[in-house]
């Protein structure tokens, strides 16, 4: 006689099946295998896009075990083809080399990349004052470019140390490099002749034609004594394998630190503050406003537009500095960010500097009103903000991160007074904000660092700190941030390392995985497989628990009386 399962037990079976289904579906959805999005590093959080982004735990990038190590000036880029992250930085106390680090898992772990240096030019920060020592970018096809300056240590003690400009090119995401000269300085240099001192190089690539690669840097030296610093730009039209002679885009006053960007049409843009050449006799150069200008070239860097003023600048080396420029590859909007005081002349002993931004929607012909990004600017305290980095996500979100002293127990101090070398101390954090309306308004500031940074130790207080923007890169899912940090140091050894974290945003509806998510495919499969195993294990556990309670009858079990 066929035995039947009692109705009560059938109900328990249906209930158990539903719970198993819900549990398994939830796990699979969490893994991104059915609906939902992968729950791994680099993916966005859920909720309103205007909500505060979640910040991941800080991860150490550098792996140097030397107790007195000093890593500085990290810059960051994201591979658009697979979401890998790459950092370049320099150890400025012992090794003096520029080193590449790669992450294939959204920044959770890092490994060394290939060597960008060529013998004998193995030192990129042997006489460091401030950086950047190296910058980097990817082209749309995933080719990585790293621009840096370097010298032969043989001449390290020479008064006129020859510094050459190089570009390292990698077709495998930074694992191996081909390195070429951008500009070769005269060597050896026994007198002030030629452009022997070349530093702070920045690289930009033409996304409409990746064979066009540009490097801009500040050149010093030569017989042009009334123009001590020059804004130089060199162009390559073969993907960075060779470069033409550099063009000086500054006027008779010279210029500092030109910052390049290329818009979607292939137009090259450069911004730069004027230098201190041609200062009238008897004039204090530190009281001359360093106005910021923009120039552009539509023919690959051969000819240039007339200069257009971006900002009046500051008349002090404490403000109007470290400009960075980015171009939105969607609509060509230009974004210039820097730190400064709102007034041209100010007293840095009692007045602080903030993070400013201007934008241009007409190719640099006109610029918007200045916008303040840090949201503590109106507080009646002496709080300085430095070295913004700017990046633009594929969806047009503008990301900015900077060093910020708002949480310091005391105002930033200058042990050497208000004259060079401008040493700093105090405690600071890294802060972040973003704009989704073309830079007109900005989200509330978000603290990126999970521990405050002691600037009384490390290279920041010894005048070999970067004075360079916080490293930042963007995807639709988040802003990726790298900075230099003294958390592992003390007053005796003063170690400094590079750290990384992500400010995670919601992924746009309907976005695909892989490259758009910033997470490699292998990571998705790994997480999905783990979730499937977890789901099966949970199903077995629930089934066993229900059976132990006597809640499920088998087909051969007798009916209960």
PDB file of N, CA and C in Angstrom, residues 14-30 534-536 538-539:
ATOM      1  N   UNK A  14       7.087  22.330   2.030  1.00  0.00           N
ATOM      2  CA  UNK A  14       6.964  23.510   1.173  1.00  0.00           C
ATOM      3  C   UNK A  14       7.633  24.720   1.828  1.00  0.00           C
ATOM      4  N   UNK A  15       7.422  24.856   3.145  1.00  0.00           N
ATOM      5  CA  UNK A  15       8.033  25.975   3.875  1.00  0.00           C
ATOM      6  C   UNK A  15       9.558  25.891   3.824  1.00  0.00           C
ATOM      7  N   UNK A  16      10.058  24.636   4.066  1.00  0.00           N
ATOM      8  CA  UNK A  16      11.501  24.439   4.026  1.00  0.00           C
ATOM      9  C   UNK A  16      12.051  24.756   2.649  1.00  0.00           C
ATOM     10  N   UNK A  17      11.357  24.317   1.598  1.00  0.00           N
ATOM     11  CA  UNK A  17      11.813  24.581   0.239  1.00  0.00           C
ATOM     12  C   UNK A  17      11.858  26.074  -0.051  1.00  0.00           C
ATOM     13  N   UNK A  18      10.805  26.765   0.440  1.00  0.00           N
ATOM     14  CA  UNK A  18      10.795  28.206   0.200  1.00  0.00           C
ATOM     15  C   UNK A  18      11.986  28.877   0.886  1.00  0.00           C
ATOM     16  N   UNK A  19      12.257  28.483   2.150  1.00  0.00           N
ATOM     17  CA  UNK A  19      13.392  29.081   2.861  1.00  0.00           C
ATOM     18  C   UNK A  19      14.719  28.755   2.165  1.00  0.00           C
ATOM     19  N   UNK A  20      14.847  27.506   1.683  1.00  0.00           N
ATOM     20  CA  UNK A  20      16.057  27.142   0.959  1.00  0.00           C
ATOM     21  C   UNK A  20      16.207  27.980  -0.305  1.00  0.00           C
ATOM     22  N   UNK A  21      15.087  28.157  -1.005  1.00  0.00           N
ATOM     23  CA  UNK A  21      15.126  28.944  -2.238  1.00  0.00           C
ATOM     24  C   UNK A  21      15.501  30.383  -1.974  1.00  0.00           C
ATOM     25  N   UNK A  22      14.887  30.951  -0.933  1.00  0.00           N
ATOM     26  CA  UNK A  22      15.190  32.339  -0.600  1.00  0.00           C
ATOM     27  C   UNK A  22      16.659  32.491  -0.212  1.00  0.00           C
ATOM     28  N   UNK A  23      17.145  31.571   0.624  1.00  0.00           N
ATOM     29  CA  UNK A  23      18.536  31.654   1.071  1.00  0.00           C
ATOM     30  C   UNK A  23      19.500  31.533  -0.096  1.00  0.00           C
ATOM     31  N   UNK A  24      19.247  30.536  -0.966  1.00  0.00           N
ATOM     32  CA  UNK A  24      20.136  30.322  -2.095  1.00  0.00           C
ATOM     33  C   UNK A  24      20.058  31.479  -3.080  1.00  0.00           C
ATOM     34  N   UNK A  25      18.845  31.960  -3.344  1.00  0.00           N
ATOM     35  CA  UNK A  25      18.686  33.083  -4.275  1.00  0.00           C
ATOM     36  C   UNK A  25      19.385  34.324  -3.750  1.00  0.00           C
ATOM     37  N   UNK A  26      19.265  34.538  -2.435  1.00  0.00           N
ATOM     38  CA  UNK A  26      19.926  35.703  -1.857  1.00  0.00           C
ATOM     39  C   UNK A  26      21.428  35.635  -2.018  1.00  0.00           C
ATOM     40  N   UNK A  27      21.987  34.445  -1.800  1.00  0.00           N
ATOM     41  CA  UNK A  27      23.423  34.303  -1.945  1.00  0.00           C
ATOM     42  C   UNK A  27      23.859  34.489  -3.388  1.00  0.00           C
ATOM     43  N   UNK A  28      23.095  33.908  -4.322  1.00  0.00           N
ATOM     44  CA  UNK A  28      23.448  34.048  -5.726  1.00  0.00           C
ATOM     45  C   UNK A  28      23.306  35.489  -6.189  1.00  0.00           C
ATOM     46  N   UNK A  29      22.264  36.155  -5.716  1.00  0.00           N
ATOM     47  CA  UNK A  29      22.095  37.562  -6.080  1.00  0.00           C
ATOM     48  C   UNK A  29      23.238  38.391  -5.526  1.00  0.00           C
ATOM     49  N   UNK A  30      23.638  38.085  -4.290  1.00  0.00           N
ATOM     50  CA  UNK A  30      24.764  38.813  -3.705  1.00  0.00           C
ATOM     51  C   UNK A  30      26.037  38.611  -4.490  1.00  0.00           C
ATOM     52  N   UNK A 534      28.479  28.098  -0.668  1.00  0.00           N
ATOM     53  CA  UNK A 534      27.844  28.496   0.584  1.00  0.00           C
ATOM     54  C   UNK A 534      26.359  28.185   0.561  1.00  0.00           C
ATOM     55  N   UNK A 535      25.719  28.475  -0.577  1.00  0.00           N
ATOM     56  CA  UNK A 535      24.281  28.230  -0.684  1.00  0.00           C
ATOM     57  C   UNK A 535      23.949  26.758  -0.544  1.00  0.00           C
ATOM     58  N   UNK A 536      24.722  25.891  -1.190  1.00  0.00           N
ATOM     59  CA  UNK A 536      24.479  24.451  -1.088  1.00  0.00           C
ATOM     60  C   UNK A 536      24.686  23.973   0.343  1.00  0.00           C
ATOM     61  N   UNK A 538      24.348  25.757   3.064  1.00  0.00           N
ATOM     62  CA  UNK A 538      23.250  26.254   3.878  1.00  0.00           C
ATOM     63  C   UNK A 538      21.997  25.420   3.660  1.00  0.00           C
ATOM     64  N   UNK A 539      21.755  25.021   2.406  1.00  0.00           N
ATOM     65  CA  UNK A 539      20.584  24.194   2.120  1.00  0.00           C
ATOM     66  C   UNK A 539      20.655  22.869   2.868  1.00  0.00           C
TER      67      UNK A 539
END
